[in-house]
mmCIF file with all atom_site columns, C-alpha atoms in Angstrom:
data_model
loop_
_atom_site.group_PDB
_atom_site.id
_atom_site.type_symbol
_atom_site.label_atom_id
_atom_site.label_alt_id
_atom_site.label_comp_id
_atom_site.label_asym_id
_atom_site.label_entity_id
_atom_site.label_seq_id
_atom_site.pdbx_PDB_ins_code
_atom_site.Cartn_x
_atom_site.Cartn_y
_atom_site.Cartn_z
_atom_site.occupancy
_atom_site.B_iso_or_equiv
_atom_site.pdbx_formal_charge
_atom_site.auth_seq_id
_atom_site.auth_comp_id
_atom_site.auth_asym_id
_atom_site.auth_atom_id
_atom_site.pdbx_PDB_model_num
ATOM 1   C CA . GLN A 1 1   ? -4.581 -37.087 46.476 1.00 78.00 ? 1098 GLN A CA 1
ATOM 2   C CA . VAL A 1 2   ? -3.691 -36.716 43.013 1.00 85.00 ? 1099 VAL A CA 1
ATOM 3   C CA . GLN A 1 3   ? -1.479 -39.217 41.222 1.00 90.00 ? 1100 GLN A CA 1
ATOM 4   C CA . LEU A 1 4   ? 0.476  -38.591 38.415 1.00 94.00 ? 1101 LEU A CA 1
ATOM 5   C CA . VAL A 1 5   ? 0.481  -41.665 35.725 1.00 94.00 ? 1102 VAL A CA 1
ATOM 6   C CA . GLU A 1 6   ? 3.589  -41.690 33.482 1.00 95.00 ? 1103 GLU A CA 1
ATOM 7   C CA . SER A 1 7   ? 3.853  -44.121 30.267 1.00 95.00 ? 1104 SER A CA 1
ATOM 8   C CA . GLY A 1 8   ? 6.275  -44.509 27.415 1.00 96.00 ? 1105 GLY A CA 1
ATOM 9   C CA . GLY A 1 9   ? 9.545  -45.605 29.158 1.00 95.00 ? 1106 GLY A CA 1
ATOM 10  C CA . GLY A 1 10  ? 11.348 -48.823 27.896 1.00 97.00 ? 1107 GLY A CA 1
ATOM 11  C CA . LEU A 1 11  ? 14.430 -50.150 26.147 1.00 98.00 ? 1108 LEU A CA 1
ATOM 12  C CA . VAL A 1 12  ? 15.721 -48.617 22.828 1.00 98.00 ? 1109 VAL A CA 1
ATOM 13  C CA . GLN A 1 13  ? 18.755 -48.617 20.862 1.00 98.00 ? 1110 GLN A CA 1
ATOM 14  C CA . PRO A 1 14  ? 21.250 -45.619 20.535 1.00 98.00 ? 1111 PRO A CA 1
ATOM 15  C CA . GLY A 1 15  ? 19.758 -43.271 18.149 1.00 98.00 ? 1112 GLY A CA 1
ATOM 16  C CA . GLY A 1 16  ? 16.150 -44.277 18.687 1.00 98.00 ? 1113 GLY A CA 1
ATOM 17  C CA . SER A 1 17  ? 13.472 -42.415 19.792 1.00 98.00 ? 1114 SER A CA 1
ATOM 18  C CA . LEU A 1 18  ? 10.755 -42.792 22.736 1.00 98.00 ? 1115 LEU A CA 1
ATOM 19  C CA . ARG A 1 19  ? 7.768  -40.462 23.693 1.00 98.00 ? 1116 ARG A CA 1
ATOM 20  C CA . LEU A 1 20  ? 6.859  -40.013 27.371 1.00 98.00 ? 1117 LEU A CA 1
ATOM 21  C CA . SER A 1 21  ? 3.497  -39.149 28.684 1.00 98.00 ? 1118 SER A CA 1
ATOM 22  C CA . CYS A 1 22  ? 2.168  -37.912 31.996 1.00 97.00 ? 1119 CYS A CA 1
ATOM 23  C CA . ALA A 1 23  ? -1.254 -37.032 33.277 1.00 94.00 ? 1120 ALA A CA 1
ATOM 24  C CA . PRO A 1 24  ? -2.955 -36.682 36.726 1.00 91.00 ? 1121 PRO A CA 1
ATOM 25  C CA . SER A 1 25  ? -5.413 -39.339 37.854 1.00 90.00 ? 1122 SER A CA 1
ATOM 26  C CA . GLY A 1 26  ? -7.769 -37.045 39.476 1.00 81.00 ? 1123 GLY A CA 1
ATOM 27  C CA . ILE A 1 27  ? -9.128 -33.562 39.430 1.00 81.00 ? 1124 ILE A CA 1
ATOM 28  C CA . ILE A 1 28  ? -6.369 -31.049 39.418 1.00 82.00 ? 1125 ILE A CA 1
ATOM 29  C CA . PHE A 1 29  ? -6.599 -27.028 39.431 1.00 79.00 ? 1126 PHE A CA 1
ATOM 30  C CA . SER A 1 30  ? -4.583 -24.299 37.715 1.00 86.00 ? 1127 SER A CA 1
ATOM 31  C CA . ILE A 1 31  ? -1.798 -26.220 36.741 1.00 89.00 ? 1128 ILE A CA 1
ATOM 32  C CA . ASN A 1 32  ? 1.237  -23.874 36.065 1.00 91.00 ? 1129 ASN A CA 1
ATOM 33  C CA . ALA A 1 33  ? 4.471  -25.597 35.242 1.00 95.00 ? 1130 ALA A CA 1
ATOM 34  C CA . MET A 1 34  ? 5.066  -29.112 34.067 1.00 96.00 ? 1131 MET A CA 1
ATOM 35  C CA . GLY A 1 35  ? 8.409  -30.709 33.597 1.00 97.00 ? 1132 GLY A CA 1
ATOM 36  C CA . TRP A 1 36  ? 10.459 -33.690 33.384 1.00 98.00 ? 1133 TRP A CA 1
ATOM 37  C CA . TYR A 1 37  ? 13.405 -34.895 35.716 1.00 98.00 ? 1134 TYR A CA 1
ATOM 38  C CA . ARG A 1 38  ? 15.684 -37.855 35.459 1.00 98.00 ? 1135 ARG A CA 1
ATOM 39  C CA . GLN A 1 39  ? 17.786 -39.815 37.741 1.00 98.00 ? 1136 GLN A CA 1
ATOM 40  C CA . ALA A 1 40  ? 20.586 -42.158 36.809 1.00 97.00 ? 1137 ALA A CA 1
ATOM 41  C CA . PRO A 1 41  ? 22.022 -44.717 38.914 1.00 92.00 ? 1138 PRO A CA 1
ATOM 42  C CA . GLY A 1 42  ? 24.389 -43.078 41.533 1.00 94.00 ? 1139 GLY A CA 1
ATOM 43  C CA . LYS A 1 43  ? 23.696 -39.810 40.274 1.00 97.00 ? 1140 LYS A CA 1
ATOM 44  C CA . GLU A 1 44  ? 21.351 -36.941 41.757 1.00 97.00 ? 1141 GLU A CA 1
ATOM 45  C CA . ARG A 1 45  ? 18.042 -36.059 40.094 1.00 97.00 ? 1142 ARG A CA 1
ATOM 46  C CA . GLU A 1 46  ? 18.215 -33.554 37.293 1.00 98.00 ? 1143 GLU A CA 1
ATOM 47  C CA . LEU A 1 47  ? 16.132 -31.150 35.505 1.00 98.00 ? 1144 LEU A CA 1
ATOM 48  C CA . VAL A 1 48  ? 15.464 -32.168 31.791 1.00 98.00 ? 1145 VAL A CA 1
ATOM 49  C CA . ALA A 1 49  ? 12.912 -29.907 30.556 1.00 98.00 ? 1146 ALA A CA 1
ATOM 50  C CA . THR A 1 50  ? 10.285 -27.699 31.706 1.00 98.00 ? 1147 THR A CA 1
ATOM 51  C CA . ILE A 1 51  ? 7.089  -26.081 30.333 1.00 97.00 ? 1148 ILE A CA 1
ATOM 52  C CA . THR A 1 52  ? 5.062  -23.211 31.672 1.00 95.00 ? 1149 THR A CA 1
ATOM 53  C CA . SER A 1 53  ? 1.310  -22.351 31.243 1.00 91.00 ? 1150 SER A CA 1
ATOM 54  C CA . SER A 1 54  ? 1.968  -20.201 28.341 1.00 92.00 ? 1151 SER A CA 1
ATOM 55  C CA . GLY A 1 55  ? 4.355  -22.464 26.585 1.00 93.00 ? 1152 GLY A CA 1
ATOM 56  C CA . SER A 1 56  ? 7.771  -21.376 27.544 1.00 97.00 ? 1153 SER A CA 1
ATOM 57  C CA . THR A 1 57  ? 10.196 -24.150 27.665 1.00 98.00 ? 1154 THR A CA 1
ATOM 58  C CA . ASN A 1 58  ? 13.611 -24.760 29.092 1.00 98.00 ? 1155 ASN A CA 1
ATOM 59  C CA . TYR A 1 59  ? 15.876 -27.434 28.501 1.00 98.00 ? 1156 TYR A CA 1
ATOM 60  C CA . ALA A 1 60  ? 19.148 -29.102 30.008 1.00 98.00 ? 1157 ALA A CA 1
ATOM 61  C CA . ASP A 1 61  ? 22.235 -28.460 27.831 1.00 98.00 ? 1158 ASP A CA 1
ATOM 62  C CA . SER A 1 62  ? 22.580 -32.114 27.158 1.00 97.00 ? 1159 SER A CA 1
ATOM 63  C CA . VAL A 1 63  ? 19.182 -32.831 25.776 1.00 98.00 ? 1160 VAL A CA 1
ATOM 64  C CA . LYS A 1 64  ? 18.813 -29.515 23.734 1.00 98.00 ? 1161 LYS A CA 1
ATOM 65  C CA . GLY A 1 65  ? 17.902 -30.237 20.070 1.00 97.00 ? 1162 GLY A CA 1
ATOM 66  C CA . ARG A 1 66  ? 17.287 -33.896 20.714 1.00 98.00 ? 1163 ARG A CA 1
ATOM 67  C CA . PHE A 1 67  ? 14.174 -33.719 23.222 1.00 98.00 ? 1164 PHE A CA 1
ATOM 68  C CA . THR A 1 68  ? 11.010 -31.707 23.025 1.00 98.00 ? 1165 THR A CA 1
ATOM 69  C CA . ILE A 1 69  ? 8.571  -31.019 25.940 1.00 98.00 ? 1166 ILE A CA 1
ATOM 70  C CA . SER A 1 70  ? 4.941  -30.398 24.988 1.00 97.00 ? 1167 SER A CA 1
ATOM 71  C CA . ARG A 1 71  ? 1.728  -30.174 26.870 1.00 95.00 ? 1168 ARG A CA 1
ATOM 72  C CA . ASP A 1 72  ? -2.052 -30.678 26.146 1.00 93.00 ? 1169 ASP A CA 1
ATOM 73  C CA . ASN A 1 73  ? -3.971 -28.392 28.546 1.00 89.00 ? 1170 ASN A CA 1
ATOM 74  C CA . ALA A 1 74  ? -7.168 -29.820 27.645 1.00 89.00 ? 1171 ALA A CA 1
ATOM 75  C CA . LYS A 1 75  ? -6.001 -33.118 29.023 1.00 91.00 ? 1172 LYS A CA 1
ATOM 76  C CA . ASN A 1 76  ? -3.588 -31.778 31.386 1.00 92.00 ? 1173 ASN A CA 1
ATOM 77  C CA . THR A 1 77  ? -0.909 -34.004 30.057 1.00 95.00 ? 1174 THR A CA 1
ATOM 78  C CA . VAL A 1 78  ? 2.643  -33.391 29.575 1.00 97.00 ? 1175 VAL A CA 1
ATOM 79  C CA . TYR A 1 79  ? 4.942  -35.197 27.001 1.00 98.00 ? 1176 TYR A CA 1
ATOM 80  C CA . LEU A 1 80  ? 8.527  -35.472 26.231 1.00 98.00 ? 1177 LEU A CA 1
ATOM 81  C CA . GLN A 1 81  ? 9.531  -36.659 23.005 1.00 98.00 ? 1178 GLN A CA 1
ATOM 82  C CA . MET A 1 82  ? 13.084 -38.229 22.929 1.00 98.00 ? 1179 MET A CA 1
ATOM 83  C CA . SER A 1 83  ? 14.960 -38.499 19.834 1.00 98.00 ? 1180 SER A CA 1
ATOM 84  C CA . SER A 1 84  ? 18.657 -39.410 18.977 1.00 98.00 ? 1181 SER A CA 1
ATOM 85  C CA . LEU A 1 85  ? 18.826 -41.241 22.347 1.00 98.00 ? 1182 LEU A CA 1
ATOM 86  C CA . LYS A 1 86  ? 22.168 -41.886 23.656 1.00 98.00 ? 1183 LYS A CA 1
ATOM 87  C CA . PRO A 1 87  ? 23.350 -44.613 26.474 1.00 97.00 ? 1184 PRO A CA 1
ATOM 88  C CA . GLU A 1 88  ? 24.036 -41.593 28.999 1.00 97.00 ? 1185 GLU A CA 1
ATOM 89  C CA . ASP A 1 89  ? 20.112 -40.672 28.664 1.00 98.00 ? 1186 ASP A CA 1
ATOM 90  C CA . THR A 1 90  ? 19.532 -43.822 30.492 1.00 98.00 ? 1187 THR A CA 1
ATOM 91  C CA . ALA A 1 91  ? 17.928 -43.110 33.679 1.00 98.00 ? 1188 ALA A CA 1
ATOM 92  C CA . VAL A 1 92  ? 14.386 -43.148 35.493 1.00 98.00 ? 1189 VAL A CA 1
ATOM 93  C CA . TYR A 1 93  ? 12.363 -40.192 34.242 1.00 98.00 ? 1190 TYR A CA 1
ATOM 94  C CA . TYR A 1 94  ? 9.988  -38.434 36.490 1.00 98.00 ? 1191 TYR A CA 1
ATOM 95  C CA . CYS A 1 95  ? 7.193  -35.897 35.718 1.00 97.00 ? 1192 CYS A CA 1
ATOM 96  C CA . ASP A 1 96  ? 6.359  -32.930 37.748 1.00 97.00 ? 1193 ASP A CA 1
ATOM 97  C CA . ILE A 1 97  ? 3.415  -30.726 37.693 1.00 95.00 ? 1194 ILE A CA 1
ATOM 98  C CA . LYS A 1 98  ? 3.130  -27.617 40.013 1.00 94.00 ? 1195 LYS A CA 1
ATOM 99  C CA . GLY A 1 99  ? 0.138  -25.355 40.391 1.00 92.00 ? 1196 GLY A CA 1
ATOM 100 C CA . TYR A 1 100 ? -2.118 -23.672 42.753 1.00 90.00 ? 1197 TYR A CA 1
ATOM 101 C CA . ASN A 1 101 ? -5.190 -25.115 44.262 1.00 86.00 ? 1198 ASN A CA 1
ATOM 102 C CA . HIS A 1 102 ? -8.490 -23.601 44.994 1.00 85.00 ? 1199 HIS A CA 1
ATOM 103 C CA . TYR A 1 103 ? -7.175 -22.098 48.335 1.00 88.00 ? 1200 TYR A CA 1
ATOM 104 C CA . GLY A 1 104 ? -4.352 -20.603 46.723 1.00 87.00 ? 1201 GLY A CA 1
ATOM 105 C CA . THR A 1 105 ? -1.738 -22.920 48.037 1.00 90.00 ? 1202 THR A CA 1
ATOM 106 C CA . LEU A 1 106 ? 0.884  -24.087 45.877 1.00 91.00 ? 1203 LEU A CA 1
ATOM 107 C CA . TYR A 1 107 ? 0.934  -27.686 45.185 1.00 92.00 ? 1204 TYR A CA 1
ATOM 108 C CA . ASP A 1 108 ? 3.828  -29.979 43.615 1.00 94.00 ? 1205 ASP A CA 1
ATOM 109 C CA . TYR A 1 109 ? 3.073  -33.556 42.305 1.00 94.00 ? 1206 TYR A CA 1
ATOM 110 C CA . TRP A 1 110 ? 5.492  -36.029 41.390 1.00 96.00 ? 1207 TRP A CA 1
ATOM 111 C CA . GLY A 1 111 ? 5.297  -39.151 39.135 1.00 95.00 ? 1208 GLY A CA 1
ATOM 112 C CA . GLN A 1 112 ? 6.434  -42.591 40.162 1.00 95.00 ? 1209 GLN A CA 1
ATOM 113 C CA . GLY A 1 113 ? 9.054  -42.577 37.484 1.00 96.00 ? 1210 GLY A CA 1
ATOM 114 C CA . THR A 1 114 ? 9.405  -44.460 34.118 1.00 97.00 ? 1211 THR A CA 1
ATOM 115 C CA . GLN A 1 115 ? 12.673 -46.331 33.230 1.00 98.00 ? 1212 GLN A CA 1
ATOM 116 C CA . VAL A 1 116 ? 14.143 -45.456 29.895 1.00 98.00 ? 1213 VAL A CA 1
ATOM 117 C CA . THR A 1 117 ? 17.113 -47.651 29.154 1.00 98.00 ? 1214 THR A CA 1
ATOM 118 C CA . VAL A 1 118 ? 19.221 -46.744 26.025 1.00 98.00 ? 1215 VAL A CA 1
ATOM 119 C CA . SER A 1 119 ? 21.560 -49.797 24.970 1.00 97.00 ? 1216 SER A CA 1
ATOM 120 C CA . SER A 1 120 ? 22.374 -51.828 21.934 1.00 96.00 ? 1217 SER A CA 1
#
């Protein structure tokens, strides 16, 4: 069973930056879309950013211009560079990787979540 390993979360002051990383722990086939989601206390999980295999990106309006998603296909790793962080960005951030296995079946793996806290 593939697990996604996330890193880079932590406590940062408003206006600061953090970089999240996510990579699978085992062999994974034909990754298609990779993305980041977040869930704040008392709120539903929401999309932050996604990136396709061709490099097309999509961002939530609330993070456009501040966050950048990228991927390293050789390492099967997805990154989220977060800048100009605000207290409302505080949440648990989850990575998500979708693709097709060698049987042609869609898979959808989620990370365990990493806490990002923006506070002075």
